[in-house]
mmCIF file of C-alpha atoms and ligand atoms in Angstrom:
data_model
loop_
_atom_site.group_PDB
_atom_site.id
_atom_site.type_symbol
_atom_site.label_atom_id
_atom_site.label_comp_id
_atom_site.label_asym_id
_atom_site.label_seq_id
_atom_site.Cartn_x
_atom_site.Cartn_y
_atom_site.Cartn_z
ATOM 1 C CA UNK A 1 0.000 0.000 0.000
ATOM 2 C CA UNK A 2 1.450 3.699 -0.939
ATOM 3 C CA UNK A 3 2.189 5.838 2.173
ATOM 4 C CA UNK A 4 0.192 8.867 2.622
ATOM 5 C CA UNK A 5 1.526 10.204 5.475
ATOM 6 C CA UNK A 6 4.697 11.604 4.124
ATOM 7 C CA UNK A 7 7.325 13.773 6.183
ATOM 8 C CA UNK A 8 9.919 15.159 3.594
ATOM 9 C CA UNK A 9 13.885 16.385 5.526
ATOM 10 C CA UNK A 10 16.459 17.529 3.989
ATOM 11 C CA UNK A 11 18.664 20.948 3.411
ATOM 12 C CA UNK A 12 17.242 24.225 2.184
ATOM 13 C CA UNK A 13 16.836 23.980 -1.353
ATOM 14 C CA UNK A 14 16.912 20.086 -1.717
ATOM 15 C CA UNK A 15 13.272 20.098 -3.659
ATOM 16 C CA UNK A 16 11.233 19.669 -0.478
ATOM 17 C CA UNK A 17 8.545 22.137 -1.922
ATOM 18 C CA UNK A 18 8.569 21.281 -5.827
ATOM 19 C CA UNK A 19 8.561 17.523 -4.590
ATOM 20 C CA UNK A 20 5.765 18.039 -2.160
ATOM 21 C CA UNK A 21 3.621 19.862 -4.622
ATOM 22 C CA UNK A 22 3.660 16.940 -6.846
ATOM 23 C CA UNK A 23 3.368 13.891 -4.543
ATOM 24 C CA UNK A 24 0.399 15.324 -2.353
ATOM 25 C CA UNK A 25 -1.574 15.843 -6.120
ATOM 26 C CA UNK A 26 -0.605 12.241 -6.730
ATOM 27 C CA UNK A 27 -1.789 11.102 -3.746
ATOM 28 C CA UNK A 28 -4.377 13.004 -2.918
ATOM 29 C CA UNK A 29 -3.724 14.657 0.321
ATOM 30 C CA UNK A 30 -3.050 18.201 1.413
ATOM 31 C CA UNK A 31 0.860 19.558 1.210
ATOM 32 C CA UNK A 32 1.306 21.454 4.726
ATOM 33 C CA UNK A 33 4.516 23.831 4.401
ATOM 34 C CA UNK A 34 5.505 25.714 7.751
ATOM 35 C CA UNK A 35 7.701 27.731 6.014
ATOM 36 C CA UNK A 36 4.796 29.090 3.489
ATOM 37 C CA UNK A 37 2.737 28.759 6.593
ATOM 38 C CA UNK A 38 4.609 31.169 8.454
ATOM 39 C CA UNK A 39 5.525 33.505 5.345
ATOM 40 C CA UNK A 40 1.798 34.094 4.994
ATOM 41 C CA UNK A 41 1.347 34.772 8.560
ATOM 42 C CA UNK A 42 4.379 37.288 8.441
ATOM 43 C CA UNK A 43 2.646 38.639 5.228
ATOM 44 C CA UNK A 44 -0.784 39.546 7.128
ATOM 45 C CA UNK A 45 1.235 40.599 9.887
ATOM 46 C CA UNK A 46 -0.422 38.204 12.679
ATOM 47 C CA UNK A 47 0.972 38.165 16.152
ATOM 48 C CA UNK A 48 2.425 34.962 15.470
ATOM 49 C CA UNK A 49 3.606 36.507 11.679
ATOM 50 C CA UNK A 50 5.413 39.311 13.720
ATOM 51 C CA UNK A 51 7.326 37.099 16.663
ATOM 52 C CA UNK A 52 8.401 34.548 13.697
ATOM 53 C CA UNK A 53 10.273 36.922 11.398
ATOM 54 C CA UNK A 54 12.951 38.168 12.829
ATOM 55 C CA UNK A 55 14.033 34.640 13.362
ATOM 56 C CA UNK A 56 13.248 33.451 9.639
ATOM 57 C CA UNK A 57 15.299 36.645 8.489
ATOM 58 C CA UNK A 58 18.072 35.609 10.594
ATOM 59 C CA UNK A 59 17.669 31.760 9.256
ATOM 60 C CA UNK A 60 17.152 30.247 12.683
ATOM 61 C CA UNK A 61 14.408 28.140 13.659
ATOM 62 C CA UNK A 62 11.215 30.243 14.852
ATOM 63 C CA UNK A 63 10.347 28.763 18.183
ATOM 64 C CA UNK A 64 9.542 25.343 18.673
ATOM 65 C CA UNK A 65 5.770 26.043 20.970
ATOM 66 C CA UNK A 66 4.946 28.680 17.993
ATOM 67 C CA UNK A 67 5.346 26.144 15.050
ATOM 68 C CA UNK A 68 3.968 23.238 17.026
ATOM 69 C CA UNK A 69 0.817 24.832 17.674
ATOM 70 C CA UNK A 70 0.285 26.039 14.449
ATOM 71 C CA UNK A 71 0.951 22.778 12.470
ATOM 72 C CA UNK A 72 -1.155 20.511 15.436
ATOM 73 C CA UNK A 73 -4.164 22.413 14.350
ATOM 74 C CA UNK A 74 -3.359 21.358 10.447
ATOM 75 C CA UNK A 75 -2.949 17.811 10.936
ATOM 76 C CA UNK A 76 -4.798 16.433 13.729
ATOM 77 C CA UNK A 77 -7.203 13.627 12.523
ATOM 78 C CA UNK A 78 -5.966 14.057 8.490
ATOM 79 C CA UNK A 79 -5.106 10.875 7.322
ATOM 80 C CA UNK A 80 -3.201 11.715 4.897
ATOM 81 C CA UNK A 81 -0.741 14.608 4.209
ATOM 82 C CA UNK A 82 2.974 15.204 2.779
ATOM 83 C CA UNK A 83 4.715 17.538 5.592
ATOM 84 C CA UNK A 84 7.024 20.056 4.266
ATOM 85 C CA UNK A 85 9.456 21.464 6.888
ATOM 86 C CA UNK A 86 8.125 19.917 10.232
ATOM 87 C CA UNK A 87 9.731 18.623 12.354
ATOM 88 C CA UNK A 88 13.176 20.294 12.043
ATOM 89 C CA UNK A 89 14.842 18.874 15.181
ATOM 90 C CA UNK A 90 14.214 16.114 17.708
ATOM 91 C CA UNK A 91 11.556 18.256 19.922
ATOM 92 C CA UNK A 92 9.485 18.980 17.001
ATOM 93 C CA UNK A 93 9.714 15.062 15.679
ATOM 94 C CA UNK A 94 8.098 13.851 19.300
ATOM 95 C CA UNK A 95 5.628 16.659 19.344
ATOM 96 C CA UNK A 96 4.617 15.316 15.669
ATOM 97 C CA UNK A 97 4.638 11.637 17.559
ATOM 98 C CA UNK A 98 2.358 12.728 19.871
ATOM 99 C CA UNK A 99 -0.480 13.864 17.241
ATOM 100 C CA UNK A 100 -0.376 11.954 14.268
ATOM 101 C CA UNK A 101 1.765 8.344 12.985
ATOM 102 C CA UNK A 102 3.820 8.892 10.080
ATOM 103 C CA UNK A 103 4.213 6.172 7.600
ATOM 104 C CA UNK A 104 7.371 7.120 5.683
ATOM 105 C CA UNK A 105 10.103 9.949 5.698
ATOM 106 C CA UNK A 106 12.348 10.601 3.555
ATOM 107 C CA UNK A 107 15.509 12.713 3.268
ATOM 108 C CA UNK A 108 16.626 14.501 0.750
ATOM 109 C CA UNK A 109 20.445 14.928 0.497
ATOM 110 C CA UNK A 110 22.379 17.354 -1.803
ATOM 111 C CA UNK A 111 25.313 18.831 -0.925
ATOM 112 C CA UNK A 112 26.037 22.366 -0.247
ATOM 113 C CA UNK A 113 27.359 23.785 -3.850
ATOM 114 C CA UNK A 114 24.158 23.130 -5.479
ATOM 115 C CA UNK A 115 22.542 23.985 -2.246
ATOM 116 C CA UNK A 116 23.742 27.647 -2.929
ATOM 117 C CA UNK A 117 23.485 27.175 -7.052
ATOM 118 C CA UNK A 118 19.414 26.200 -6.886
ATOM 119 C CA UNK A 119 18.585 29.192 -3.331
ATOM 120 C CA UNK A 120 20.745 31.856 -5.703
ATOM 121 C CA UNK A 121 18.354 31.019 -9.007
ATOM 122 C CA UNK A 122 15.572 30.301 -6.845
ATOM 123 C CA UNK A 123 12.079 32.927 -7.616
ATOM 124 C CA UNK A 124 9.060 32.870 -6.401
ATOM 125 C CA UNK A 125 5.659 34.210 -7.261
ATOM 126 C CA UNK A 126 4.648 36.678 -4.811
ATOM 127 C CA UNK A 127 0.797 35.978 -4.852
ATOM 128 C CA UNK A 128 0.377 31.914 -5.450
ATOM 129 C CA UNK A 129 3.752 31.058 -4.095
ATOM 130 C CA UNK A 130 4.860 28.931 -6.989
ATOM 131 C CA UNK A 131 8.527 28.234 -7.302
ATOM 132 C CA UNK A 132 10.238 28.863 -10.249
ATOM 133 C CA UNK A 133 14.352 28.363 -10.990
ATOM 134 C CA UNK A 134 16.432 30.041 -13.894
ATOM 135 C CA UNK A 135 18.313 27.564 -14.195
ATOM 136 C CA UNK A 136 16.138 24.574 -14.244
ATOM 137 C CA UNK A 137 12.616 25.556 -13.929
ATOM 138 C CA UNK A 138 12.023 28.914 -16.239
ATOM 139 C CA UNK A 139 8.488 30.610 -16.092
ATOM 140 C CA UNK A 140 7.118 30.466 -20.034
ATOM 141 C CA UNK A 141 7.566 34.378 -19.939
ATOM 142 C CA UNK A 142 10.366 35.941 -18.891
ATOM 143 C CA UNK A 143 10.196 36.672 -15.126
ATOM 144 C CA UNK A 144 6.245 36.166 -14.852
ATOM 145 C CA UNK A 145 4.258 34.020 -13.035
ATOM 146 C CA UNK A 146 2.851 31.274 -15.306
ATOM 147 C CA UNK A 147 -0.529 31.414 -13.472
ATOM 148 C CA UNK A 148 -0.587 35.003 -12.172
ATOM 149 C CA UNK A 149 1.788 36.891 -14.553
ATOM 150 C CA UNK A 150 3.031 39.175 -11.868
ATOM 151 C CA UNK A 151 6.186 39.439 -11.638
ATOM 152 C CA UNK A 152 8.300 37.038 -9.938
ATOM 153 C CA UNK A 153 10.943 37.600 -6.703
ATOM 154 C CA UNK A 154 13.617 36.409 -4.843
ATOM 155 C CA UNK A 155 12.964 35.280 -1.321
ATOM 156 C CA UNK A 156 14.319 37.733 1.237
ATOM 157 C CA UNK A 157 16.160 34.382 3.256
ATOM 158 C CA UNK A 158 17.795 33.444 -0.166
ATOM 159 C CA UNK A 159 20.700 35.469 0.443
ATOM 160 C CA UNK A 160 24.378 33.564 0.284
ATOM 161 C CA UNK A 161 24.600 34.621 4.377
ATOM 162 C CA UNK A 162 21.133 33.381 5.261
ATOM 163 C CA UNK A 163 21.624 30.318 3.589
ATOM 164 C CA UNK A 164 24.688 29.354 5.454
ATOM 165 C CA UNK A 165 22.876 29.571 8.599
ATOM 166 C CA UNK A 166 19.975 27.986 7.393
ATOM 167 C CA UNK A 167 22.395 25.045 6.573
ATOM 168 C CA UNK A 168 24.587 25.615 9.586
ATOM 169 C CA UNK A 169 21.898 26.056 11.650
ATOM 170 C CA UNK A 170 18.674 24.720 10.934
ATOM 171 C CA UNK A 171 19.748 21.699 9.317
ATOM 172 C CA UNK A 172 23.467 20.159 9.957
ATOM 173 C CA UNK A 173 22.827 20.654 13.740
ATOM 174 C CA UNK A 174 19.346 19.174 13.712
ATOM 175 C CA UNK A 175 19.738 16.780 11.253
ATOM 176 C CA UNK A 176 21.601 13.594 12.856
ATOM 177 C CA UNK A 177 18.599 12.948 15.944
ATOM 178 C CA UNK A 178 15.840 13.045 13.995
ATOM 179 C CA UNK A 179 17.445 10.229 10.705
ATOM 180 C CA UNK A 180 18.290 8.300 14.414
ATOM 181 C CA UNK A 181 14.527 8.552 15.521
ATOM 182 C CA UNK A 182 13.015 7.833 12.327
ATOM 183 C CA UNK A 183 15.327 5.023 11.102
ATOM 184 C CA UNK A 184 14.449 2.885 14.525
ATOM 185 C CA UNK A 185 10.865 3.446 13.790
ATOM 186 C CA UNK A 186 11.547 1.650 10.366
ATOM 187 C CA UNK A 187 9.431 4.643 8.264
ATOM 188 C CA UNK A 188 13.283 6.246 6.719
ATOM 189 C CA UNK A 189 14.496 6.541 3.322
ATOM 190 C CA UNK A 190 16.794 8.248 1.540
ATOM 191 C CA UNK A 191 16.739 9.745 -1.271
ATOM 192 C CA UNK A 192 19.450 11.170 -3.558
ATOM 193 C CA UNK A 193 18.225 14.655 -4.398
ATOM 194 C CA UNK A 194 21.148 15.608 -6.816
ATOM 195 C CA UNK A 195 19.270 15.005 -10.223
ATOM 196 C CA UNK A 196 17.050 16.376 -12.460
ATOM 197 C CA UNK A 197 13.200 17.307 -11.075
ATOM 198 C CA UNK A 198 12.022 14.444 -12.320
ATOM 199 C CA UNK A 199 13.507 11.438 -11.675
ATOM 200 C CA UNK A 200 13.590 12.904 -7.791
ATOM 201 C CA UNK A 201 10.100 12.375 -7.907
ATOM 202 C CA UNK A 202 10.354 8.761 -9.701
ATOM 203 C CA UNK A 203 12.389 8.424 -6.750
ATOM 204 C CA UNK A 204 10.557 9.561 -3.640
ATOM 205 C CA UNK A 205 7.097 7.462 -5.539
ATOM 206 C CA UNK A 206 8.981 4.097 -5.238
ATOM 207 C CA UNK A 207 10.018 5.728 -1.721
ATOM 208 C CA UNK A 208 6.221 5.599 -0.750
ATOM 209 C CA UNK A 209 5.255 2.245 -2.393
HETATM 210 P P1 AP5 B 301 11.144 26.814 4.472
HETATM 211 O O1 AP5 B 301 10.373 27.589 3.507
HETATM 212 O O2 AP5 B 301 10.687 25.452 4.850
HETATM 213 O O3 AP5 B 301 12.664 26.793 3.968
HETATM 214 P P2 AP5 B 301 13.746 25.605 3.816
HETATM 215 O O4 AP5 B 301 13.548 24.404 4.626
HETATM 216 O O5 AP5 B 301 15.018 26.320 3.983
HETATM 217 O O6 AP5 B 301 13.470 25.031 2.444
HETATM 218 P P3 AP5 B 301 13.377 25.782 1.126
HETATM 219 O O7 AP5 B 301 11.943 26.246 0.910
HETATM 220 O O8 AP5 B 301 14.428 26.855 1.049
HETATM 221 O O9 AP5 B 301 13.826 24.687 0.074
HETATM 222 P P4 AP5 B 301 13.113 23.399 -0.523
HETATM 223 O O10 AP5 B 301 13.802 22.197 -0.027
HETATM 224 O O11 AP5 B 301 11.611 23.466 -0.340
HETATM 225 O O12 AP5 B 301 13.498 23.583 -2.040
HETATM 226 P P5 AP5 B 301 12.610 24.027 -3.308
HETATM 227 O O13 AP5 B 301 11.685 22.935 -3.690
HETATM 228 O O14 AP5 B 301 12.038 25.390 -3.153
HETATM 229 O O15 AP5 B 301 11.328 27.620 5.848
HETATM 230 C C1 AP5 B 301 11.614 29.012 5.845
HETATM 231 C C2 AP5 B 301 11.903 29.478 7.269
HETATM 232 O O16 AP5 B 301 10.757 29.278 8.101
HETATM 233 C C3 AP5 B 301 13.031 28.720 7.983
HETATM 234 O O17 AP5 B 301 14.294 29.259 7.658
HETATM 235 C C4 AP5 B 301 12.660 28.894 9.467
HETATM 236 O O18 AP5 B 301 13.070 30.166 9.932
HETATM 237 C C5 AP5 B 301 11.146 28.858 9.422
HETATM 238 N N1 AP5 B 301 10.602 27.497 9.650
HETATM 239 C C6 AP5 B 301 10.015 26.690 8.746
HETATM 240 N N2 AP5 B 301 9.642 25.532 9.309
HETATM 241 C C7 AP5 B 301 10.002 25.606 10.604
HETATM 242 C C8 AP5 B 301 9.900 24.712 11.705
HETATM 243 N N3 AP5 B 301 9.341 23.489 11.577
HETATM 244 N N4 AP5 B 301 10.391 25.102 12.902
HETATM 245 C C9 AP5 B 301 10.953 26.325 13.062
HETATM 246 N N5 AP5 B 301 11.088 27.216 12.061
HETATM 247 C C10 AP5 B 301 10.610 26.863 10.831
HETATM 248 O O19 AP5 B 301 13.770 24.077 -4.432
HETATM 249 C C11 AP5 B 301 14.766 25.073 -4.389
HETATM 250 C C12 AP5 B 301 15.047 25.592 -5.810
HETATM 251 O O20 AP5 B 301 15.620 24.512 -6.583
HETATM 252 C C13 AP5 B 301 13.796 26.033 -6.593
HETATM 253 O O21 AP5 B 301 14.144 27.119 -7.406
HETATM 254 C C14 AP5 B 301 13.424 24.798 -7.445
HETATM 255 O O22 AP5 B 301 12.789 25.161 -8.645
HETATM 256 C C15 AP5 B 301 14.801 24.191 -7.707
HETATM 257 N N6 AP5 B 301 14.805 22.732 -7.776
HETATM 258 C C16 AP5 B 301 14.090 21.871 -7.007
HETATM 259 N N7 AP5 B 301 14.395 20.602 -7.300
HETATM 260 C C17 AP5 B 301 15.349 20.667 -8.286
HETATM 261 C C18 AP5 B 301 16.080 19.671 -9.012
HETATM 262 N N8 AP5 B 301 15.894 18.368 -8.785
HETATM 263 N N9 AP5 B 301 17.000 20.089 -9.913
HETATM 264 C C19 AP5 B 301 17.210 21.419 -10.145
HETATM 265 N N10 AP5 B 301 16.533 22.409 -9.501
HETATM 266 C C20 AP5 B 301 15.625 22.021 -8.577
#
């Protein structure tokens, strides 16, 4: 039977989103991002929008009770969903434990030169969110959203500092504990996120089956 409920890890910029996007239309279930969760709280400036950014423009973690919260609301009772950036670290993986089961995780590795080379050519549309890449993912017109054709942007985190913390940081420290958690729970596998955008997600489908 095909897991549906999915936990993606893995560095900024490994395809976590575009990945997502696709396997939760294959499947059928909702894709729940925290990041674009908390962007569009920052965006409407909520309480919670205004205590996360400072930490998001610093690429640290936003507080562990403030995401927890916020994503126990989204998933409690769904029985099926792809998780996109929750849990980041060990705390957040038992919190997730104590809501939901997860059938299968999988990581995403790609190391840290194409890390930078996909967050540098990274854009994003301002109003749907889709992501868009010069390099490998063009919009049809030059610089305009497919579906909205407003222009397109660069996220304010996607700057060659922020992403070294957001490696350093949010994901080399983190990282080790939670592979450890998951793999003795038998629901881990990795994936190798270095080619092209699709056969990552030929990939993470045989992942699931
Ligand atoms: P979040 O938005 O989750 O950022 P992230 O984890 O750093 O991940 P990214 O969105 O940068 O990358 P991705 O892996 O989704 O890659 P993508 O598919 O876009 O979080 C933002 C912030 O919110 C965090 O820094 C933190 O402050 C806070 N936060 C979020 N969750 C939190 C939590 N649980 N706890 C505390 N704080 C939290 O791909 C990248 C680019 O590459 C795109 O341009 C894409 O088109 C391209 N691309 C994708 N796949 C390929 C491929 N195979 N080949 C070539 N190009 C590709």
């Amino acid at each position: 039977m095909t897991a549906r409920r999915i936990v993606l890890l893995g560095p900024p910029g490994s395809g976590k989103g575009t990945q997502a996007v696709r396997l939760a239309a294959w499947l059928g279930v909702p894709h729940i991002s925290t990041g674009d969760l908390l962007r569009s709280e920052v965006q409407n400036r909520t309480k919670l929008g205004l205590q996360a950014q400072s930490f998001m423009d610093r690429g640290e973690l936003v507080p562990d009770q403030l995401v927890a919260e916020m994503i126990r609301q989204r998933i409690k009772g769904a029985t099926g969903f792809v998780l996109d950036g929750f849990p980041r670290n060990i705390k957040q993986a038992e919190i997730l434990e104590t809501v939901t089961t997860v059938d299968r995780v999988l990581h995403f590795q790609l190391d840290r030169e194409e890390i930078i080379r996909r967050l540098s050519a990274r854009r994003v549309c301002p109003q749907c969110g889709a992501v868009y890449n010069l390099i490998s993912s063009l919009p049809q017109q030059d610089s305009l959203c497919d579906k909205c054709k407003i222009g397109l942007v660069q996220r304010s985190d996607d700057t060659p500092e922020v992403i070294q913390r957001r490696i350093d940081v949010q994901y080399a420290r983190e990282i080790g504990p939670m592979l450890e958690f998951y793999r003795k729970r038998n629901v881990l596998r990795e994936i190798d996120a270095q080619g092209d955008i699709e056969s990552v997600y030929q990939a993470a489908q045989r992942a699931l089956e």
